[in-house]
Amino acid sequence: MTVAPERIETRLDEAIEAATKRLLELQHPGGWWVGELESNATMIAQHLFWHHVLGLRTRELDRKIANELLARQRDDGTWSIWFEGPPDLSTSIEAYAALKLAGDDPGEKARDFIRSEGGVPKTRIFTKCFLALLGQWPWQRITPIPVELILMPPGSPFSIYDFSCWARGTFVPLSVCRALQPVRGAELDLQEIGARPGRSRRPYLSRMKRVAIREAERWVREHQEADGSWGGIQPPWVWSILMLVALGHGFEDETLRRAVGGWEGFTIDEGDRLRPEAC
């Protein structure tokens, strides 16, 4: 069976018209287009974590984050890295912790999965670092991240410039946090999934480490973008914010103000749900 050429042409015209109409509907009043860069539950959970550290949490934020995480929770109680992917331990633990922080119960299925996979001790380093910030894991049990590497010149056998752009931008502030071991405790108990409460302590800092921390702070400040970000992506952005807070800076600090203010442009608020974009 063949389709008459005029019928094909009509259907093509209809498709073009429908596509054009939809594009015009999506156009911003300023004349440009922007689409959501979807991410997984870790970005949503971390949004609540760092807002807690900065003292920016509100009941409304808790509710919106909890609603978003619950909407993404799978029938088996877990969370995955990608849509319809397999359950992921670190993602599930971060979502679980954020829900408990917001005052919600993640459910027995989530607990059972996390425990069956080994719990917090088996998670990735990023997950452990966020839990350490919340007082749910000892910094001392996290792999050392040598802040002194910032002192190695680009031409040396190994330096931060051997890393990719985003990894370098994340490593520098994260290494400062690992050295300073900040804890912003929360009313949170995750021992049922293998967490081990960490305590706030003043770590010993050698002279070289103190010099490296000052250099890392200078480097982070110099690499901030005009929109307040670092590379326009979440990991270096959030860890640079957390580094500045760990160093004792507050909102009187222009770098910190621009960073937090700029992040608002990377969040999607749907009224009862909120989620950030990764970049």
Short mmCIF file of C-alpha atoms in Angstrom, two decimals:
data_model
loop_
_atom_site.label_atom_id
_atom_site.label_comp_id
_atom_site.label_asym_id
_atom_site.label_seq_id
_atom_site.Cartn_x
_atom_site.Cartn_y
_atom_site.Cartn_z
CA MET A 1 0.00 0.00 0.00
CA THR A 2 1.37 3.38 -0.96
CA VAL A 3 0.50 6.78 0.44
CA ALA A 4 -0.30 9.54 -2.00
CA PRO A 5 2.42 12.20 -2.20
CA GLU A 6 -0.06 14.94 -1.35
CA ARG A 7 -1.04 13.07 1.85
CA ILE A 8 2.61 12.78 2.89
CA GLU A 9 3.09 16.48 2.24
CA THR A 10 0.02 17.33 4.34
CA ARG A 11 1.22 15.24 7.28
CA LEU A 12 4.68 16.78 7.04
CA ASP A 13 3.20 20.27 7.09
CA GLU A 14 1.11 19.36 10.14
CA ALA A 15 4.17 18.02 11.97
CA ILE A 16 6.18 21.15 11.18
CA GLU A 17 3.32 23.35 12.34
CA ALA A 18 2.94 21.40 15.61
CA ALA A 19 6.69 21.50 16.28
CA THR A 20 6.85 25.23 15.58
CA LYS A 21 3.91 25.89 17.88
CA ARG A 22 5.51 23.90 20.68
CA LEU A 23 8.86 25.67 20.30
CA LEU A 24 7.14 29.05 20.50
CA GLU A 25 5.32 27.91 23.65
CA LEU A 26 8.66 26.98 25.22
CA GLN A 27 10.37 30.24 24.30
CA HIS A 28 11.28 32.49 27.21
CA PRO A 29 9.93 36.08 27.09
CA GLY A 30 13.54 37.18 26.67
CA GLY A 31 13.70 35.36 23.36
CA TRP A 32 15.77 32.33 24.36
CA TRP A 33 15.13 28.68 25.19
CA VAL A 34 16.34 26.66 28.13
CA GLY A 35 15.57 23.07 29.04
CA GLU A 36 15.92 21.29 32.34
CA LEU A 37 19.06 19.24 32.85
CA GLU A 38 17.67 16.34 34.82
CA SER A 39 19.72 14.76 37.57
CA ASN A 40 19.36 12.07 40.20
CA ALA A 41 18.30 12.14 43.84
CA THR A 42 21.79 12.90 45.18
CA MET A 43 21.62 16.48 43.90
CA ILE A 44 18.28 16.96 45.63
CA ALA A 45 19.47 15.49 48.92
CA GLN A 46 22.69 17.50 48.87
CA HIS A 47 20.69 20.68 48.32
CA LEU A 48 19.11 20.12 51.72
CA PHE A 49 22.42 19.10 53.32
CA TRP A 50 24.31 22.26 52.42
CA HIS A 51 21.35 24.48 53.24
CA HIS A 52 21.40 22.89 56.70
CA VAL A 53 25.13 23.60 57.07
CA LEU A 54 24.57 27.26 56.14
CA GLY A 55 21.56 27.64 58.42
CA LEU A 56 19.24 28.25 55.47
CA ARG A 57 16.79 25.41 56.02
CA THR A 58 13.10 26.23 56.35
CA ARG A 59 10.04 24.06 56.86
CA GLU A 60 8.97 24.93 53.34
CA LEU A 61 12.30 23.80 51.89
CA ASP A 62 12.17 20.58 53.92
CA ARG A 63 8.69 19.84 52.57
CA LYS A 64 9.56 20.56 48.94
CA ILE A 65 12.74 18.46 49.03
CA ALA A 66 10.93 15.60 50.78
CA ASN A 67 8.13 15.67 48.21
CA GLU A 68 10.63 15.53 45.34
CA LEU A 69 12.55 12.63 46.87
CA LEU A 70 9.41 10.67 47.68
CA ALA A 71 8.16 11.18 44.12
CA ARG A 72 11.39 9.62 42.83
CA GLN A 73 11.45 6.70 45.25
CA ARG A 74 11.00 3.36 43.50
CA ASP A 75 8.39 0.79 44.45
CA ASP A 76 11.12 -1.26 46.15
CA GLY A 77 11.94 1.71 48.42
CA THR A 78 15.23 2.60 46.74
CA TRP A 79 16.61 5.29 44.44
CA SER A 80 18.62 4.82 41.26
CA ILE A 81 21.26 6.89 39.51
CA TRP A 82 19.32 7.11 36.26
CA PHE A 83 15.69 6.75 35.27
CA GLU A 84 14.55 3.14 35.62
CA GLY A 85 18.10 2.10 36.52
CA PRO A 86 19.00 -0.44 39.21
CA PRO A 87 18.92 0.58 42.89
CA ASP A 88 22.07 2.41 43.98
CA LEU A 89 23.41 2.30 47.54
CA SER A 90 25.00 5.76 47.80
CA THR A 91 22.06 7.47 46.10
CA SER A 92 19.60 5.65 48.36
CA ILE A 93 21.53 6.57 51.51
CA GLU A 94 21.71 10.27 50.59
CA ALA A 95 17.99 10.35 49.81
CA TYR A 96 17.25 8.39 52.99
CA ALA A 97 19.30 10.81 55.12
CA ALA A 98 17.68 13.87 53.53
CA LEU A 99 14.19 12.52 54.16
CA LYS A 100 14.99 11.85 57.80
CA LEU A 101 16.53 15.32 58.09
CA ALA A 102 13.30 16.76 56.69
CA GLY A 103 11.26 14.78 59.22
CA ASP A 104 9.96 12.05 56.90
CA ASP A 105 10.22 8.28 57.19
CA PRO A 106 11.94 6.77 54.12
CA GLY A 107 10.30 3.42 54.84
CA GLU A 108 11.29 -0.09 55.85
CA LYS A 109 12.00 -1.18 52.27
CA ALA A 110 14.66 1.51 51.95
CA ARG A 111 16.24 0.48 55.26
CA ASP A 112 16.25 -3.19 54.28
CA PHE A 113 17.97 -2.49 50.96
CA ILE A 114 20.61 -0.23 52.50
CA ARG A 115 21.42 -2.73 55.24
CA SER A 116 21.57 -5.60 52.75
CA GLU A 117 24.18 -3.70 50.71
CA GLY A 118 26.44 -2.96 53.68
CA GLY A 119 25.12 0.44 54.73
CA VAL A 120 27.08 3.65 55.09
CA PRO A 121 30.54 1.98 55.27
CA LYS A 122 30.11 0.81 51.66
CA THR A 123 29.20 4.19 50.16
CA ARG A 124 31.24 6.44 47.89
CA ILE A 125 33.49 9.16 49.30
CA PHE A 126 31.12 12.04 48.43
CA THR A 127 28.35 10.42 50.44
CA LYS A 128 30.64 9.92 53.43
CA CYS A 129 31.82 13.55 53.25
CA PHE A 130 28.27 14.90 53.35
CA LEU A 131 27.40 12.57 56.22
CA ALA A 132 30.54 13.70 58.05
CA LEU A 133 29.38 17.31 57.72
CA LEU A 134 26.13 16.28 59.40
CA GLY A 135 27.94 14.45 62.20
CA GLN A 136 26.92 11.03 60.91
CA TRP A 137 30.36 9.69 59.96
CA PRO A 138 33.85 10.40 61.35
CA TRP A 139 36.02 12.49 59.05
CA GLN A 140 38.95 10.40 60.23
CA ARG A 141 37.45 7.36 58.51
CA ILE A 142 37.40 9.07 55.12
CA THR A 143 40.31 8.63 52.73
CA PRO A 144 42.76 11.56 53.11
CA ILE A 145 42.48 14.20 50.38
CA PRO A 146 45.85 16.01 50.45
CA VAL A 147 45.28 19.76 50.40
CA GLU A 148 49.06 20.15 50.00
CA LEU A 149 48.70 19.14 46.35
CA ILE A 150 47.65 22.73 45.62
CA LEU A 151 51.27 23.73 46.26
CA MET A 152 52.63 21.60 43.41
CA PRO A 153 53.32 23.71 40.29
CA PRO A 154 51.67 22.77 36.97
CA GLY A 155 54.93 21.42 35.57
CA SER A 156 55.58 19.00 38.41
CA PRO A 157 55.15 15.22 37.93
CA PHE A 158 51.71 15.42 39.54
CA SER A 159 49.53 18.42 40.33
CA ILE A 160 45.89 19.49 40.42
CA TYR A 161 46.27 20.39 36.73
CA ASP A 162 46.45 16.69 35.89
CA PHE A 163 42.76 16.52 36.81
CA SER A 164 39.89 17.45 34.52
CA CYS A 165 38.40 20.91 35.00
CA TRP A 166 35.42 19.81 37.08
CA ALA A 167 37.49 17.36 39.15
CA ARG A 168 40.11 20.02 39.88
CA GLY A 169 37.44 22.51 40.87
CA THR A 170 35.94 19.97 43.26
CA PHE A 171 39.18 18.57 44.65
CA VAL A 172 40.56 21.89 45.89
CA PRO A 173 37.66 22.95 48.19
CA LEU A 174 36.92 19.35 49.19
CA SER A 175 40.54 18.87 50.28
CA VAL A 176 40.20 21.91 52.56
CA CYS A 177 37.04 20.48 54.11
CA ARG A 178 38.78 17.15 54.65
CA ALA A 179 41.65 18.95 56.39
CA LEU A 180 39.42 21.12 58.60
CA GLN A 181 36.86 18.36 59.32
CA PRO A 182 33.86 20.66 59.93
CA VAL A 183 30.74 19.26 61.59
CA ARG A 184 27.37 20.99 61.56
CA GLY A 185 25.42 18.50 63.60
CA ALA A 186 21.78 17.79 62.93
CA GLU A 187 19.01 16.15 64.92
CA LEU A 188 19.56 13.02 62.93
CA ASP A 189 20.25 9.39 63.80
CA LEU A 190 21.27 7.06 60.99
CA GLN A 191 22.81 4.28 63.05
CA GLU A 192 20.16 1.86 61.78
CA ILE A 193 21.87 2.00 58.36
CA GLY A 194 25.44 1.79 59.63
CA ALA A 195 26.26 5.44 60.35
CA ARG A 196 28.84 6.15 63.03
CA PRO A 197 28.40 9.51 64.74
CA GLY A 198 31.35 11.83 64.30
CA ARG A 199 32.23 14.60 66.69
CA SER A 200 33.46 18.10 66.11
CA ARG A 201 37.16 18.33 66.80
CA ARG A 202 39.97 20.70 65.99
CA PRO A 203 42.42 18.72 63.85
CA TYR A 204 46.14 19.30 64.01
CA LEU A 205 47.30 21.39 61.06
CA SER A 206 50.98 21.41 60.19
CA ARG A 207 52.58 24.61 58.94
CA MET A 208 52.59 23.25 55.39
CA LYS A 209 48.92 22.32 55.63
CA ARG A 210 48.03 25.82 56.85
CA VAL A 211 49.94 27.35 53.93
CA ALA A 212 48.16 24.98 51.54
CA ILE A 213 44.74 25.90 52.94
CA ARG A 214 45.44 29.60 52.41
CA GLU A 215 46.56 28.91 48.85
CA ALA A 216 43.49 26.75 48.20
CA GLU A 217 41.21 29.53 49.42
CA ARG A 218 42.95 32.03 47.15
CA TRP A 219 42.64 29.62 44.22
CA VAL A 220 38.93 29.03 44.83
CA ARG A 221 38.18 32.74 45.05
CA GLU A 222 40.10 33.49 41.87
CA HIS A 223 38.25 30.83 39.92
CA GLN A 224 34.70 31.91 40.75
CA GLU A 225 32.65 32.72 37.65
CA ALA A 226 30.72 35.96 37.13
CA ASP A 227 27.42 34.18 37.88
CA GLY A 228 28.72 33.03 41.27
CA SER A 229 29.45 29.47 40.19
CA TRP A 230 32.58 27.43 39.68
CA GLY A 231 32.45 26.02 36.18
CA GLY A 232 28.66 26.21 36.22
CA ILE A 233 28.41 22.75 37.77
CA GLN A 234 27.21 21.53 41.15
CA PRO A 235 30.14 19.64 42.75
CA PRO A 236 32.78 22.42 42.75
CA TRP A 237 30.09 25.01 43.42
CA VAL A 238 28.68 23.33 46.53
CA TRP A 239 32.05 22.29 47.94
CA SER A 240 33.44 25.80 47.44
CA ILE A 241 30.48 27.15 49.44
CA LEU A 242 31.09 24.57 52.17
CA MET A 243 34.82 25.36 52.19
CA LEU A 244 34.17 29.07 52.75
CA VAL A 245 31.84 28.26 55.65
CA ALA A 246 34.37 25.82 57.12
CA LEU A 247 36.96 28.62 57.03
CA GLY A 248 34.66 30.75 59.16
CA HIS A 249 33.23 33.06 56.52
CA GLY A 250 29.62 34.24 56.69
CA PHE A 251 27.33 36.15 54.39
CA GLU A 252 29.40 39.28 54.81
CA ASP A 253 31.81 37.51 52.43
CA GLU A 254 31.14 38.62 48.85
CA THR A 255 32.34 35.36 47.29
CA LEU A 256 29.97 33.35 49.47
CA ARG A 257 27.05 35.71 48.84
CA ARG A 258 27.49 35.52 45.08
CA ALA A 259 27.80 31.74 45.22
CA VAL A 260 24.62 31.19 47.20
CA GLY A 261 22.70 33.84 45.25
CA GLY A 262 23.77 32.44 41.90
CA TRP A 263 22.64 28.97 42.85
CA GLU A 264 19.01 30.11 42.92
CA GLY A 265 19.12 30.25 39.13
CA PHE A 266 19.88 26.53 39.07
CA THR A 267 16.81 25.46 41.05
CA ILE A 268 13.41 24.50 39.69
CA ASP A 269 10.58 25.31 42.08
CA GLU A 270 7.22 23.76 41.20
CA GLY A 271 5.36 24.97 44.27
CA ASP A 272 5.19 21.76 46.26
CA ARG A 273 8.44 20.29 44.90
CA LEU A 274 11.94 21.67 44.37
CA ARG A 275 15.00 20.27 42.66
CA PRO A 276 18.34 21.69 41.54
CA GLU A 277 20.01 21.17 38.19
CA ALA A 278 23.51 19.70 38.17
CA CYS A 279 24.82 22.30 35.72
#
